[in-house]
């Protein structure tokens, strides 16, 4: 490693350490991050710490709607399956959709926002009118329409949520890109012969990414809510347990009216906890990475 590269690496490490110190000072953000790490670990390790055979209705080990007991800490569902088992495996689907849809949404929003701000003119006008069109229409309604037309399944939900939730990111990125491109060093880069790809890749994208990263954590929570809503409406994959599907089956089976609270509370509480954790972590990260918010909270 050359001397300039070593210096650059040390600066990046110092900057990352400073970001972590500021983030760790926010107790809410730190608590949210801790919960997220725990939930992700449980979801990833679900095939190891549980028996997947219990997900099969034929192999259900319990009786329908058994209350919580030593054998079934969270009771059983209408088919006699462990609610705890379903909740753990449901986290896998909900988190998968949340992360995948967020990546798709942020990718589209970042590309549209940077292109609109960098090229300007008729390209900016066209892209922003397209963005405004999606902003006016409710994203959930569009997602429901796409999920109805396309085959039911996890990939469909990922696409439906991802392609309908990018406009906010696009506007955020466009505003940040305009701010960056108004700075003198951008003009110097262009004067020295830097093309579009050079300016975007070397100057604009590094300046936009911190804000995009902070926004991403907030988008994940919204994507999980959207996935749960679509699954609750019966538009998800019936063979893949998710928290939204558990709520839908609890309602359709009469468990709610029958007093089987243990079938309803775990998935509902899981959605609330995971979305709240993403929100807390996202707000803390946004405060650290966004200079304007950092000044307001100082």
mmCIF file of C-alpha atoms in Angstrom:
data_model
loop_
_atom_site.group_PDB
_atom_site.id
_atom_site.type_symbol
_atom_site.label_atom_id
_atom_site.label_comp_id
_atom_site.label_asym_id
_atom_site.label_seq_id
_atom_site.Cartn_x
_atom_site.Cartn_y
_atom_site.Cartn_z
ATOM 1 C CA UNK A 1 0.000 0.000 0.000
ATOM 2 C CA UNK A 2 1.409 3.367 -1.048
ATOM 3 C CA UNK A 3 1.776 6.264 1.376
ATOM 4 C CA UNK A 4 -1.190 8.267 -0.034
ATOM 5 C CA UNK A 5 -3.369 5.154 0.036
ATOM 6 C CA UNK A 6 -2.360 4.444 3.638
ATOM 7 C CA UNK A 7 -3.171 8.007 4.659
ATOM 8 C CA UNK A 8 -6.545 7.809 2.912
ATOM 9 C CA UNK A 9 -7.278 4.508 4.667
ATOM 10 C CA UNK A 10 -6.413 5.996 8.067
ATOM 11 C CA UNK A 11 -8.676 8.957 7.407
ATOM 12 C CA UNK A 12 -11.558 6.665 6.495
ATOM 13 C CA UNK A 13 -11.036 4.656 9.680
ATOM 14 C CA UNK A 14 -10.940 7.828 11.752
ATOM 15 C CA UNK A 15 -14.100 9.127 10.093
ATOM 16 C CA UNK A 16 -15.891 5.802 10.650
ATOM 17 C CA UNK A 17 -14.815 5.784 14.309
ATOM 18 C CA UNK A 18 -16.115 9.337 14.752
ATOM 19 C CA UNK A 19 -19.462 8.380 13.200
ATOM 20 C CA UNK A 20 -19.746 5.381 15.509
ATOM 21 C CA UNK A 21 -18.967 7.466 18.609
ATOM 22 C CA UNK A 22 -21.674 9.971 17.719
ATOM 23 C CA UNK A 23 -24.141 7.204 16.901
ATOM 24 C CA UNK A 24 -23.409 5.324 20.142
ATOM 25 C CA UNK A 25 -24.099 8.523 22.097
ATOM 26 C CA UNK A 26 -27.739 8.266 20.993
ATOM 27 C CA UNK A 27 -29.259 5.693 23.364
ATOM 28 C CA UNK A 28 -32.379 5.263 21.277
ATOM 29 C CA UNK A 29 -30.403 4.572 18.125
ATOM 30 C CA UNK A 30 -28.095 2.176 19.960
ATOM 31 C CA UNK A 31 -31.064 0.295 21.433
ATOM 32 C CA UNK A 32 -32.677 0.093 18.001
ATOM 33 C CA UNK A 33 -29.472 -1.262 16.485
ATOM 34 C CA UNK A 34 -29.189 -3.864 19.236
ATOM 35 C CA UNK A 35 -32.728 -5.114 18.629
ATOM 36 C CA UNK A 36 -32.114 -5.230 14.872
ATOM 37 C CA UNK A 37 -28.955 -7.290 15.296
ATOM 38 C CA UNK A 38 -30.795 -9.713 17.601
ATOM 39 C CA UNK A 39 -33.769 -10.114 15.247
ATOM 40 C CA UNK A 40 -31.554 -10.602 12.199
ATOM 41 C CA UNK A 41 -29.503 -13.240 14.026
ATOM 42 C CA UNK A 42 -32.647 -15.104 15.097
ATOM 43 C CA UNK A 43 -33.982 -14.983 11.536
ATOM 44 C CA UNK A 44 -30.722 -16.212 10.026
ATOM 45 C CA UNK A 45 -30.313 -18.975 12.617
ATOM 46 C CA UNK A 46 -33.965 -20.076 12.511
ATOM 47 C CA UNK A 47 -33.207 -23.240 10.461
ATOM 48 C CA UNK A 48 -30.520 -24.172 13.001
ATOM 49 C CA UNK A 49 -32.296 -23.458 16.287
ATOM 50 C CA UNK A 50 -35.734 -24.732 15.188
ATOM 51 C CA UNK A 51 -37.157 -27.710 13.328
ATOM 52 C CA UNK A 52 -38.523 -26.630 9.919
ATOM 53 C CA UNK A 53 -40.710 -29.731 9.810
ATOM 54 C CA UNK A 54 -43.033 -28.047 12.295
ATOM 55 C CA UNK A 55 -44.045 -25.546 9.606
ATOM 56 C CA UNK A 56 -45.816 -28.288 7.663
ATOM 57 C CA UNK A 57 -49.500 -28.518 8.528
ATOM 58 C CA UNK A 58 -49.316 -32.305 8.248
ATOM 59 C CA UNK A 59 -46.540 -32.463 10.861
ATOM 60 C CA UNK A 60 -48.103 -29.933 13.237
ATOM 61 C CA UNK A 61 -47.125 -31.092 16.748
ATOM 62 C CA UNK A 62 -49.971 -29.458 18.680
ATOM 63 C CA UNK A 63 -53.710 -29.024 18.706
ATOM 64 C CA UNK A 64 -55.437 -26.033 17.104
ATOM 65 C CA UNK A 65 -55.231 -22.802 19.100
ATOM 66 C CA UNK A 66 -53.567 -24.181 22.208
ATOM 67 C CA UNK A 67 -52.797 -21.415 24.738
ATOM 68 C CA UNK A 68 -49.172 -20.737 25.756
ATOM 69 C CA UNK A 69 -47.595 -23.577 27.725
ATOM 70 C CA UNK A 70 -44.230 -25.092 28.484
ATOM 71 C CA UNK A 71 -44.273 -27.033 25.221
ATOM 72 C CA UNK A 72 -45.502 -24.075 23.156
ATOM 73 C CA UNK A 73 -44.368 -20.798 24.804
ATOM 74 C CA UNK A 74 -46.519 -18.698 22.454
ATOM 75 C CA UNK A 75 -49.283 -21.234 21.877
ATOM 76 C CA UNK A 76 -50.318 -22.757 18.549
ATOM 77 C CA UNK A 77 -52.120 -21.529 15.459
ATOM 78 C CA UNK A 78 -55.313 -22.792 13.873
ATOM 79 C CA UNK A 79 -53.391 -25.740 12.378
ATOM 80 C CA UNK A 80 -51.608 -26.705 15.588
ATOM 81 C CA UNK A 81 -48.234 -25.226 14.626
ATOM 82 C CA UNK A 82 -46.092 -23.366 17.142
ATOM 83 C CA UNK A 83 -46.675 -19.606 16.979
ATOM 84 C CA UNK A 84 -43.093 -19.049 18.169
ATOM 85 C CA UNK A 85 -41.812 -21.143 15.265
ATOM 86 C CA UNK A 86 -43.990 -19.231 12.791
ATOM 87 C CA UNK A 87 -42.855 -15.895 14.219
ATOM 88 C CA UNK A 88 -39.169 -16.779 13.853
ATOM 89 C CA UNK A 89 -39.602 -18.041 10.295
ATOM 90 C CA UNK A 90 -41.894 -15.145 9.479
ATOM 91 C CA UNK A 91 -39.042 -12.798 10.353
ATOM 92 C CA UNK A 92 -37.009 -14.330 7.526
ATOM 93 C CA UNK A 93 -39.602 -13.453 4.887
ATOM 94 C CA UNK A 94 -40.453 -10.030 6.308
ATOM 95 C CA UNK A 95 -36.786 -9.010 6.614
ATOM 96 C CA UNK A 96 -35.934 -10.435 3.192
ATOM 97 C CA UNK A 97 -38.693 -8.423 1.546
ATOM 98 C CA UNK A 98 -37.821 -5.353 3.604
ATOM 99 C CA UNK A 99 -34.129 -5.379 2.673
ATOM 100 C CA UNK A 100 -34.560 -6.444 -0.964
ATOM 101 C CA UNK A 101 -37.361 -3.969 -1.684
ATOM 102 C CA UNK A 102 -35.354 -1.213 -0.008
ATOM 103 C CA UNK A 103 -32.284 -1.940 -2.149
ATOM 104 C CA UNK A 104 -34.433 -1.762 -5.287
ATOM 105 C CA UNK A 105 -36.183 1.400 -4.123
ATOM 106 C CA UNK A 106 -32.998 3.195 -3.072
ATOM 107 C CA UNK A 107 -31.202 2.190 -6.268
ATOM 108 C CA UNK A 108 -33.978 3.600 -8.465
ATOM 109 C CA UNK A 109 -34.357 6.734 -6.357
ATOM 110 C CA UNK A 110 -30.617 7.428 -6.277
ATOM 111 C CA UNK A 111 -30.188 7.012 -10.031
ATOM 112 C CA UNK A 112 -33.212 9.184 -10.827
ATOM 113 C CA UNK A 113 -32.235 11.873 -8.308
ATOM 114 C CA UNK A 114 -28.622 12.143 -9.452
ATOM 115 C CA UNK A 115 -29.555 12.128 -13.146
ATOM 116 C CA UNK A 116 -32.211 14.813 -12.666
ATOM 117 C CA UNK A 117 -29.870 17.127 -10.765
ATOM 118 C CA UNK A 118 -26.717 16.515 -12.797
ATOM 119 C CA UNK A 119 -28.056 16.760 -16.345
ATOM 120 C CA UNK A 120 -30.789 19.341 -15.710
ATOM 121 C CA UNK A 121 -32.849 20.735 -18.587
ATOM 122 C CA UNK A 122 -35.497 18.585 -20.204
ATOM 123 C CA UNK A 123 -34.048 15.429 -18.606
ATOM 124 C CA UNK A 124 -34.599 16.878 -15.136
ATOM 125 C CA UNK A 125 -38.099 18.036 -16.065
ATOM 126 C CA UNK A 126 -39.063 14.630 -17.445
ATOM 127 C CA UNK A 127 -37.635 12.669 -14.511
ATOM 128 C CA UNK A 128 -39.178 14.922 -11.874
ATOM 129 C CA UNK A 129 -42.614 14.875 -13.540
ATOM 130 C CA UNK A 130 -42.329 11.089 -13.534
ATOM 131 C CA UNK A 131 -41.390 11.233 -9.853
ATOM 132 C CA UNK A 132 -44.289 13.568 -9.061
ATOM 133 C CA UNK A 133 -46.669 11.114 -10.735
ATOM 134 C CA UNK A 134 -45.616 8.373 -8.325
ATOM 135 C CA UNK A 135 -45.718 10.772 -5.381
ATOM 136 C CA UNK A 136 -49.318 11.764 -6.086
ATOM 137 C CA UNK A 137 -50.585 8.200 -6.310
ATOM 138 C CA UNK A 138 -50.641 6.214 -3.028
ATOM 139 C CA UNK A 139 -47.739 3.784 -3.124
ATOM 140 C CA UNK A 140 -49.689 1.097 -1.281
ATOM 141 C CA UNK A 141 -52.490 1.202 -3.861
ATOM 142 C CA UNK A 142 -49.949 0.819 -6.665
ATOM 143 C CA UNK A 143 -48.286 -2.054 -4.815
ATOM 144 C CA UNK A 144 -51.645 -3.780 -4.375
ATOM 145 C CA UNK A 145 -52.384 -3.345 -8.089
ATOM 146 C CA UNK A 146 -49.024 -4.830 -9.088
ATOM 147 C CA UNK A 147 -49.385 -7.713 -6.631
ATOM 148 C CA UNK A 148 -52.822 -8.470 -8.042
ATOM 149 C CA UNK A 149 -51.649 -8.535 -11.660
ATOM 150 C CA UNK A 150 -48.389 -10.434 -11.119
ATOM 151 C CA UNK A 151 -48.168 -14.009 -9.762
ATOM 152 C CA UNK A 152 -48.382 -14.188 -5.985
ATOM 153 C CA UNK A 153 -45.045 -14.735 -4.276
ATOM 154 C CA UNK A 154 -42.183 -13.132 -2.405
ATOM 155 C CA UNK A 155 -40.437 -11.816 -5.579
ATOM 156 C CA UNK A 156 -43.663 -10.100 -6.631
ATOM 157 C CA UNK A 157 -43.974 -8.329 -3.277
ATOM 158 C CA UNK A 158 -40.334 -7.219 -3.477
ATOM 159 C CA UNK A 159 -40.903 -5.721 -6.927
ATOM 160 C CA UNK A 160 -44.267 -4.203 -5.971
ATOM 161 C CA UNK A 161 -42.878 -2.482 -2.883
ATOM 162 C CA UNK A 162 -39.551 -1.508 -4.455
ATOM 163 C CA UNK A 163 -40.863 0.146 -7.624
ATOM 164 C CA UNK A 164 -43.505 2.157 -5.774
ATOM 165 C CA UNK A 165 -41.489 3.566 -2.856
ATOM 166 C CA UNK A 166 -38.541 5.294 -4.564
ATOM 167 C CA UNK A 167 -39.875 8.872 -5.220
ATOM 168 C CA UNK A 168 -39.019 10.234 -1.755
ATOM 169 C CA UNK A 169 -35.437 9.004 -2.104
ATOM 170 C CA UNK A 170 -35.231 10.536 -5.585
ATOM 171 C CA UNK A 171 -36.231 13.985 -4.333
ATOM 172 C CA UNK A 172 -33.856 13.754 -1.373
ATOM 173 C CA UNK A 173 -30.939 12.723 -3.584
ATOM 174 C CA UNK A 174 -31.733 15.391 -6.174
ATOM 175 C CA UNK A 175 -31.640 18.136 -3.542
ATOM 176 C CA UNK A 176 -28.337 16.880 -2.133
ATOM 177 C CA UNK A 177 -26.833 16.532 -5.617
ATOM 178 C CA UNK A 178 -27.771 20.117 -6.486
ATOM 179 C CA UNK A 179 -26.036 21.285 -3.313
ATOM 180 C CA UNK A 180 -22.881 19.324 -4.103
ATOM 181 C CA UNK A 181 -22.711 20.428 -7.743
ATOM 182 C CA UNK A 182 -22.919 24.087 -6.738
ATOM 183 C CA UNK A 183 -19.549 23.848 -4.988
ATOM 184 C CA UNK A 184 -16.352 25.216 -6.589
ATOM 185 C CA UNK A 185 -14.477 21.909 -6.796
ATOM 186 C CA UNK A 186 -17.112 20.551 -9.183
ATOM 187 C CA UNK A 187 -16.435 23.437 -11.560
ATOM 188 C CA UNK A 188 -12.699 22.776 -11.284
ATOM 189 C CA UNK A 189 -13.230 19.099 -12.088
ATOM 190 C CA UNK A 190 -15.202 20.005 -15.197
ATOM 191 C CA UNK A 191 -12.650 22.623 -16.243
ATOM 192 C CA UNK A 192 -9.922 19.981 -16.039
ATOM 193 C CA UNK A 193 -11.852 17.791 -18.477
ATOM 194 C CA UNK A 194 -13.843 15.619 -16.086
ATOM 195 C CA UNK A 195 -16.794 14.005 -17.862
ATOM 196 C CA UNK A 196 -20.215 13.115 -16.494
ATOM 197 C CA UNK A 197 -19.132 9.730 -15.143
ATOM 198 C CA UNK A 198 -16.050 11.225 -13.487
ATOM 199 C CA UNK A 199 -17.979 14.010 -11.763
ATOM 200 C CA UNK A 200 -20.770 11.692 -10.634
ATOM 201 C CA UNK A 201 -18.520 8.811 -9.553
ATOM 202 C CA UNK A 202 -15.724 10.798 -7.908
ATOM 203 C CA UNK A 203 -17.561 13.760 -6.405
ATOM 204 C CA UNK A 204 -21.361 13.473 -6.403
ATOM 205 C CA UNK A 205 -21.885 9.859 -5.360
ATOM 206 C CA UNK A 206 -19.524 9.949 -2.334
ATOM 207 C CA UNK A 207 -21.280 13.089 -1.112
ATOM 208 C CA UNK A 208 -24.742 11.616 -1.560
ATOM 209 C CA UNK A 209 -24.139 8.149 -0.099
ATOM 210 C CA UNK A 210 -24.148 9.106 3.617
ATOM 211 C CA UNK A 211 -27.581 10.677 3.277
ATOM 212 C CA UNK A 212 -28.802 7.714 1.228
ATOM 213 C CA UNK A 213 -27.525 5.313 3.898
ATOM 214 C CA UNK A 214 -29.383 7.154 6.642
ATOM 215 C CA UNK A 215 -32.556 7.230 4.556
ATOM 216 C CA UNK A 216 -32.233 3.527 3.756
ATOM 217 C CA UNK A 217 -32.793 2.446 7.356
ATOM 218 C CA UNK A 218 -36.072 4.360 7.387
ATOM 219 C CA UNK A 219 -37.169 2.886 4.052
ATOM 220 C CA UNK A 220 -36.645 -0.665 5.352
ATOM 221 C CA UNK A 221 -39.237 -0.112 8.084
ATOM 222 C CA UNK A 222 -41.755 1.221 5.572
ATOM 223 C CA UNK A 223 -41.073 -1.741 3.276
ATOM 224 C CA UNK A 224 -41.753 -4.208 6.094
ATOM 225 C CA UNK A 225 -45.057 -2.477 6.829
ATOM 226 C CA UNK A 226 -45.966 -2.619 3.132
ATOM 227 C CA UNK A 227 -45.071 -6.319 2.951
ATOM 228 C CA UNK A 228 -47.140 -7.079 6.042
ATOM 229 C CA UNK A 229 -50.086 -5.183 4.573
ATOM 230 C CA UNK A 230 -49.914 -7.035 1.246
ATOM 231 C CA UNK A 231 -49.607 -10.400 3.005
ATOM 232 C CA UNK A 232 -52.493 -9.488 5.305
ATOM 233 C CA UNK A 233 -54.605 -8.818 2.213
ATOM 234 C CA UNK A 234 -53.778 -12.289 0.895
ATOM 235 C CA UNK A 235 -51.377 -11.131 -1.835
ATOM 236 C CA UNK A 236 -48.274 -12.812 -0.449
ATOM 237 C CA UNK A 237 -46.874 -16.307 -0.864
ATOM 238 C CA UNK A 238 -49.231 -18.718 0.954
ATOM 239 C CA UNK A 239 -46.415 -21.256 1.362
ATOM 240 C CA UNK A 240 -43.982 -18.841 3.044
ATOM 241 C CA UNK A 241 -44.909 -17.765 6.590
ATOM 242 C CA UNK A 242 -44.665 -14.036 7.249
ATOM 243 C CA UNK A 243 -45.926 -11.759 9.988
ATOM 244 C CA UNK A 244 -48.606 -10.280 7.743
ATOM 245 C CA UNK A 245 -49.805 -13.726 6.751
ATOM 246 C CA UNK A 246 -50.027 -14.743 10.412
ATOM 247 C CA UNK A 247 -52.253 -11.743 11.139
ATOM 248 C CA UNK A 248 -54.417 -12.569 8.128
ATOM 249 C CA UNK A 249 -54.856 -16.198 9.201
ATOM 250 C CA UNK A 250 -55.571 -15.147 12.790
ATOM 251 C CA UNK A 251 -58.386 -12.950 11.531
ATOM 252 C CA UNK A 252 -59.811 -15.343 8.945
ATOM 253 C CA UNK A 253 -59.750 -18.331 11.307
ATOM 254 C CA UNK A 254 -61.753 -16.515 13.972
ATOM 255 C CA UNK A 255 -58.889 -16.620 16.460
ATOM 256 C CA UNK A 256 -59.304 -12.931 17.235
ATOM 257 C CA UNK A 257 -62.993 -13.151 18.070
ATOM 258 C CA UNK A 258 -62.438 -16.473 19.822
ATOM 259 C CA UNK A 259 -60.021 -14.951 22.324
ATOM 260 C CA UNK A 260 -56.860 -16.618 20.993
ATOM 261 C CA UNK A 261 -54.767 -13.534 21.674
ATOM 262 C CA UNK A 262 -51.502 -15.503 21.480
ATOM 263 C CA UNK A 263 -52.058 -15.956 17.745
ATOM 264 C CA UNK A 264 -52.451 -12.222 17.124
ATOM 265 C CA UNK A 265 -50.035 -10.460 19.489
ATOM 266 C CA UNK A 266 -46.645 -12.057 18.527
ATOM 267 C CA UNK A 267 -46.670 -11.107 14.813
ATOM 268 C CA UNK A 268 -48.227 -7.717 15.517
ATOM 269 C CA UNK A 269 -45.713 -6.954 18.256
ATOM 270 C CA UNK A 270 -42.861 -8.174 16.046
ATOM 271 C CA UNK A 271 -43.845 -5.712 13.308
ATOM 272 C CA UNK A 272 -44.070 -2.842 15.795
ATOM 273 C CA UNK A 273 -40.717 -3.652 17.426
ATOM 274 C CA UNK A 274 -38.762 -4.106 14.187
ATOM 275 C CA UNK A 275 -40.194 -0.975 12.544
ATOM 276 C CA UNK A 276 -39.579 1.072 15.700
ATOM 277 C CA UNK A 277 -36.007 -0.233 15.861
ATOM 278 C CA UNK A 278 -35.329 0.740 12.253
ATOM 279 C CA UNK A 279 -36.833 4.163 12.904
ATOM 280 C CA UNK A 280 -34.729 4.783 16.019
ATOM 281 C CA UNK A 281 -31.531 3.619 14.329
ATOM 282 C CA UNK A 282 -32.362 5.554 11.166
ATOM 283 C CA UNK A 283 -33.073 8.815 12.971
ATOM 284 C CA UNK A 284 -29.858 8.529 14.972
ATOM 285 C CA UNK A 285 -27.838 7.779 11.847
ATOM 286 C CA UNK A 286 -29.498 10.615 9.966
ATOM 287 C CA UNK A 287 -28.619 13.046 12.748
ATOM 288 C CA UNK A 288 -24.978 11.944 12.615
ATOM 289 C CA UNK A 289 -24.593 11.970 8.823
ATOM 290 C CA UNK A 290 -26.738 14.979 7.935
ATOM 291 C CA UNK A 291 -24.823 18.179 8.801
ATOM 292 C CA UNK A 292 -27.983 20.279 8.900
ATOM 293 C CA UNK A 293 -29.682 18.001 11.434
ATOM 294 C CA UNK A 294 -26.447 17.762 13.420
ATOM 295 C CA UNK A 295 -26.469 21.518 13.798
ATOM 296 C CA UNK A 296 -30.095 21.556 14.909
ATOM 297 C CA UNK A 297 -29.454 18.934 17.598
ATOM 298 C CA UNK A 298 -26.223 20.454 18.852
#
